[in-house]
């Protein structure tokens, strides 16, 4: 995003927006995140209850449970039970917490799901670490993702939130860079949720707990780590939904072109 | 005759698109070439866990206050054979643990002999591959002592545990490599939570290999065999669940 551009680009100009390492990482990461989410849901299906603490099994009370009694599915969080027949717990007569359309593999197969999950974990972690190194060295993070003090001013933040809510996106010269909400959510993903997923994932591994015992102290036990892993996955799903919605609203052709070829056409200035 | 409403049409298009997507995906998921590539991830995982941890890095040991109030059972909870029933009736007085294969001096140990040997007690977390965990207290013979007593030959690479239980006639067995076999927390447990090991948890002897998942913790152990290769044992993948359902042999994650 810092490459040479015409002296002062305006709406309608084609600018070079995404450098190759960003594009490469982005698509590898998107693939691995989606495979990890889908195989993760199958792994969850093997014991669809979550606990806090070091241990937790059928004799403990889960804080979250998905299941079915007879033909009706439910989601229970704490004392609240929501009927979810046809979506969670049971759908099309299949009694699984998450339905076949959302999982890898689609039919119950814990062994295969774990094989997918742990293979794609490498595709998440290795490119992720390389992207961290490159992003710092090339100053992509400092230059394109770090918010400026002015952007963090509550008035500016509020302005951006209300603009987004009215679907008024930046245009012309102002659209050359990520807006503050984009910056914050991308930083949250790259430095918050993705590392949290990896570390809580490692905490669930008995082998890693022996190698790095501090993992258990950081997350408060294996079952807490499992709960945090699930919550972070849900937050990533939330990010993806909003992310894709924004791509659609901002103009999917132009947005996708920029993430595939690097080139982006600045939206025309509109009279407000 | 059915009337094709718009809603039903959309519904069935959706369902068949979903079905196509599913069968396409499942074909990819089931393809041997894909499973082969994914298997590389598994070796990478085992290799890097071994690289990151000391050979004798211990699994966390907890205090008595951290123990699960109820430690659930799983898998087979009783071998249910005539042989095993008579062992229960005799209080396992005639149970023998055989240690053989690639060893200098094959052993046949009674439980009385095993309990008279040095023991180790540890309060550790048991993690099922399905996701739940329970913390319990185990007392037993360090596997290293049994192996040293038998004298492991240089050609041995794996330790196979043959069990008294089976699933539909396929005997349960498990295997670990020598790094895990000599690990200080690897024990043949005869006691659990300050009592003799119960039938549901694998009486009279069960393996504890604390840096791996539950299916490696073989119950009802009758025979410990040292081998150079796992190819000729059972289905060749090193364990009952590995053979029958494709679970990973290295269960450190
Ligand atoms: C599969 C569907 C996806 C599409 C179509 C998509 C599309 C895009 C586009 C067009 C951009 C550039 C936005 C701009 O230039 O204003 C972008 C950036 C980004 N996306 Fe995605 N994305 C997808 C999935 C994901 C997933 C699964 C994640 C992570 C969980 C993700 C994380 C990010 C991040 C962190 C950036 C900023 C990259 C940077 O500049 O460092 N995306 N995405």
mmCIF file with all atom_site columns, N, CA and C in Angstrom, chain A residues 145 147 151-152 157 179-190:
data_model
loop_
_atom_site.group_PDB
_atom_site.id
_atom_site.type_symbol
_atom_site.label_atom_id
_atom_site.label_alt_id
_atom_site.label_comp_id
_atom_site.label_asym_id
_atom_site.label_entity_id
_atom_site.label_seq_id
_atom_site.pdbx_PDB_ins_code
_atom_site.Cartn_x
_atom_site.Cartn_y
_atom_site.Cartn_z
_atom_site.occupancy
_atom_site.B_iso_or_equiv
_atom_site.pdbx_formal_charge
_atom_site.auth_seq_id
_atom_site.auth_comp_id
_atom_site.auth_asym_id
_atom_site.auth_atom_id
_atom_site.pdbx_PDB_model_num
ATOM 1  N N  . UNK A 1 145 ? -1.399  -0.880  9.249  1.00 0.00 ? 145 UNK A N  1
ATOM 2  C CA . UNK A 1 145 ? -2.375  -1.396  10.217 1.00 0.00 ? 145 UNK A CA 1
ATOM 3  C C  . UNK A 1 145 ? -2.410  -0.627  11.530 1.00 0.00 ? 145 UNK A C  1
ATOM 4  N N  . UNK A 1 147 ? -3.061  2.103   14.035 1.00 0.00 ? 147 UNK A N  1
ATOM 5  C CA . UNK A 1 147 ? -3.902  3.292   14.002 1.00 0.00 ? 147 UNK A CA 1
ATOM 6  C C  . UNK A 1 147 ? -3.069  4.521   14.366 1.00 0.00 ? 147 UNK A C  1
ATOM 7  N N  . UNK A 1 151 ? -6.794  8.897   14.580 1.00 0.00 ? 151 UNK A N  1
ATOM 8  C CA . UNK A 1 151 ? -7.856  7.933   14.267 1.00 0.00 ? 151 UNK A CA 1
ATOM 9  C C  . UNK A 1 151 ? -8.489  7.338   15.512 1.00 0.00 ? 151 UNK A C  1
ATOM 10 N N  . UNK A 1 152 ? -7.675  7.294   16.601 1.00 0.00 ? 152 UNK A N  1
ATOM 11 C CA . UNK A 1 152 ? -8.184  6.672   17.824 1.00 0.00 ? 152 UNK A CA 1
ATOM 12 C C  . UNK A 1 152 ? -8.998  7.643   18.660 1.00 0.00 ? 152 UNK A C  1
ATOM 13 N N  . UNK A 1 157 ? -13.546 7.878   15.877 1.00 0.00 ? 157 UNK A N  1
ATOM 14 C CA . UNK A 1 157 ? -14.067 6.507   15.939 1.00 0.00 ? 157 UNK A CA 1
ATOM 15 C C  . UNK A 1 157 ? -15.575 6.510   15.735 1.00 0.00 ? 157 UNK A C  1
ATOM 16 N N  . UNK A 1 179 ? -9.526  2.035   6.781  1.00 0.00 ? 179 UNK A N  1
ATOM 17 C CA . UNK A 1 179 ? -10.113 2.926   7.781  1.00 0.00 ? 179 UNK A CA 1
ATOM 18 C C  . UNK A 1 179 ? -9.886  2.338   9.173  1.00 0.00 ? 179 UNK A C  1
ATOM 19 N N  . UNK A 1 180 ? -10.209 3.121   10.183 1.00 0.00 ? 180 UNK A N  1
ATOM 20 C CA . UNK A 1 180 ? -9.828  2.720   11.541 1.00 0.00 ? 180 UNK A CA 1
ATOM 21 C C  . UNK A 1 180 ? -10.515 1.421   11.975 1.00 0.00 ? 180 UNK A C  1
ATOM 22 N N  . UNK A 1 181 ? -11.760 1.204   11.554 1.00 0.00 ? 181 UNK A N  1
ATOM 23 C CA . UNK A 1 181 ? -12.433 -0.034  11.967 1.00 0.00 ? 181 UNK A CA 1
ATOM 24 C C  . UNK A 1 181 ? -11.786 -1.255  11.310 1.00 0.00 ? 181 UNK A C  1
ATOM 25 N N  . UNK A 1 182 ? -11.377 -1.079  10.043 1.00 0.00 ? 182 UNK A N  1
ATOM 26 C CA . UNK A 1 182 ? -10.643 -2.166  9.381  1.00 0.00 ? 182 UNK A CA 1
ATOM 27 C C  . UNK A 1 182 ? -9.335  -2.439  10.123 1.00 0.00 ? 182 UNK A C  1
ATOM 28 N N  . UNK A 1 183 ? -8.603  -1.350  10.410 1.00 0.00 ? 183 UNK A N  1
ATOM 29 C CA . UNK A 1 183 ? -7.312  -1.537  11.088 1.00 0.00 ? 183 UNK A CA 1
ATOM 30 C C  . UNK A 1 183 ? -7.491  -2.296  12.388 1.00 0.00 ? 183 UNK A C  1
ATOM 31 N N  . UNK A 1 184 ? -8.465  -1.855  13.190 1.00 0.00 ? 184 UNK A N  1
ATOM 32 C CA . UNK A 1 184 ? -8.624  -2.494  14.497 1.00 0.00 ? 184 UNK A CA 1
ATOM 33 C C  . UNK A 1 184 ? -9.029  -3.958  14.352 1.00 0.00 ? 184 UNK A C  1
ATOM 34 N N  . UNK A 1 185 ? -9.916  -4.251  13.399 1.00 0.00 ? 185 UNK A N  1
ATOM 35 C CA . UNK A 1 185 ? -10.330 -5.651  13.308 1.00 0.00 ? 185 UNK A CA 1
ATOM 36 C C  . UNK A 1 185 ? -9.206  -6.511  12.735 1.00 0.00 ? 185 UNK A C  1
ATOM 37 N N  . UNK A 1 186 ? -8.426  -5.991  11.785 1.00 0.00 ? 186 UNK A N  1
ATOM 38 C CA . UNK A 1 186 ? -7.312  -6.787  11.255 1.00 0.00 ? 186 UNK A CA 1
ATOM 39 C C  . UNK A 1 186 ? -6.249  -7.020  12.322 1.00 0.00 ? 186 UNK A C  1
ATOM 40 N N  . UNK A 1 187 ? -5.956  -5.982  13.127 1.00 0.00 ? 187 UNK A N  1
ATOM 41 C CA . UNK A 1 187 ? -4.985  -6.171  14.211 1.00 0.00 ? 187 UNK A CA 1
ATOM 42 C C  . UNK A 1 187 ? -5.518  -7.207  15.199 1.00 0.00 ? 187 UNK A C  1
ATOM 43 N N  . UNK A 1 188 ? -6.820  -7.119  15.484 1.00 0.00 ? 188 UNK A N  1
ATOM 44 C CA . UNK A 1 188 ? -7.429  -8.082  16.406 1.00 0.00 ? 188 UNK A CA 1
ATOM 45 C C  . UNK A 1 188 ? -7.292  -9.503  15.904 1.00 0.00 ? 188 UNK A C  1
ATOM 46 N N  . UNK A 1 189 ? -7.412  -9.696  14.595 1.00 0.00 ? 189 UNK A N  1
ATOM 47 C CA . UNK A 1 189 ? -7.276  -11.038 14.030 1.00 0.00 ? 189 UNK A CA 1
ATOM 48 C C  . UNK A 1 189 ? -5.810  -11.487 14.043 1.00 0.00 ? 189 UNK A C  1
ATOM 49 N N  . UNK A 1 190 ? -4.922  -10.619 13.516 1.00 0.00 ? 190 UNK A N  1
ATOM 50 C CA . UNK A 1 190 ? -3.527  -11.041 13.317 1.00 0.00 ? 190 UNK A CA 1
ATOM 51 C C  . UNK A 1 190 ? -2.774  -11.188 14.640 1.00 0.00 ? 190 UNK A C  1
#
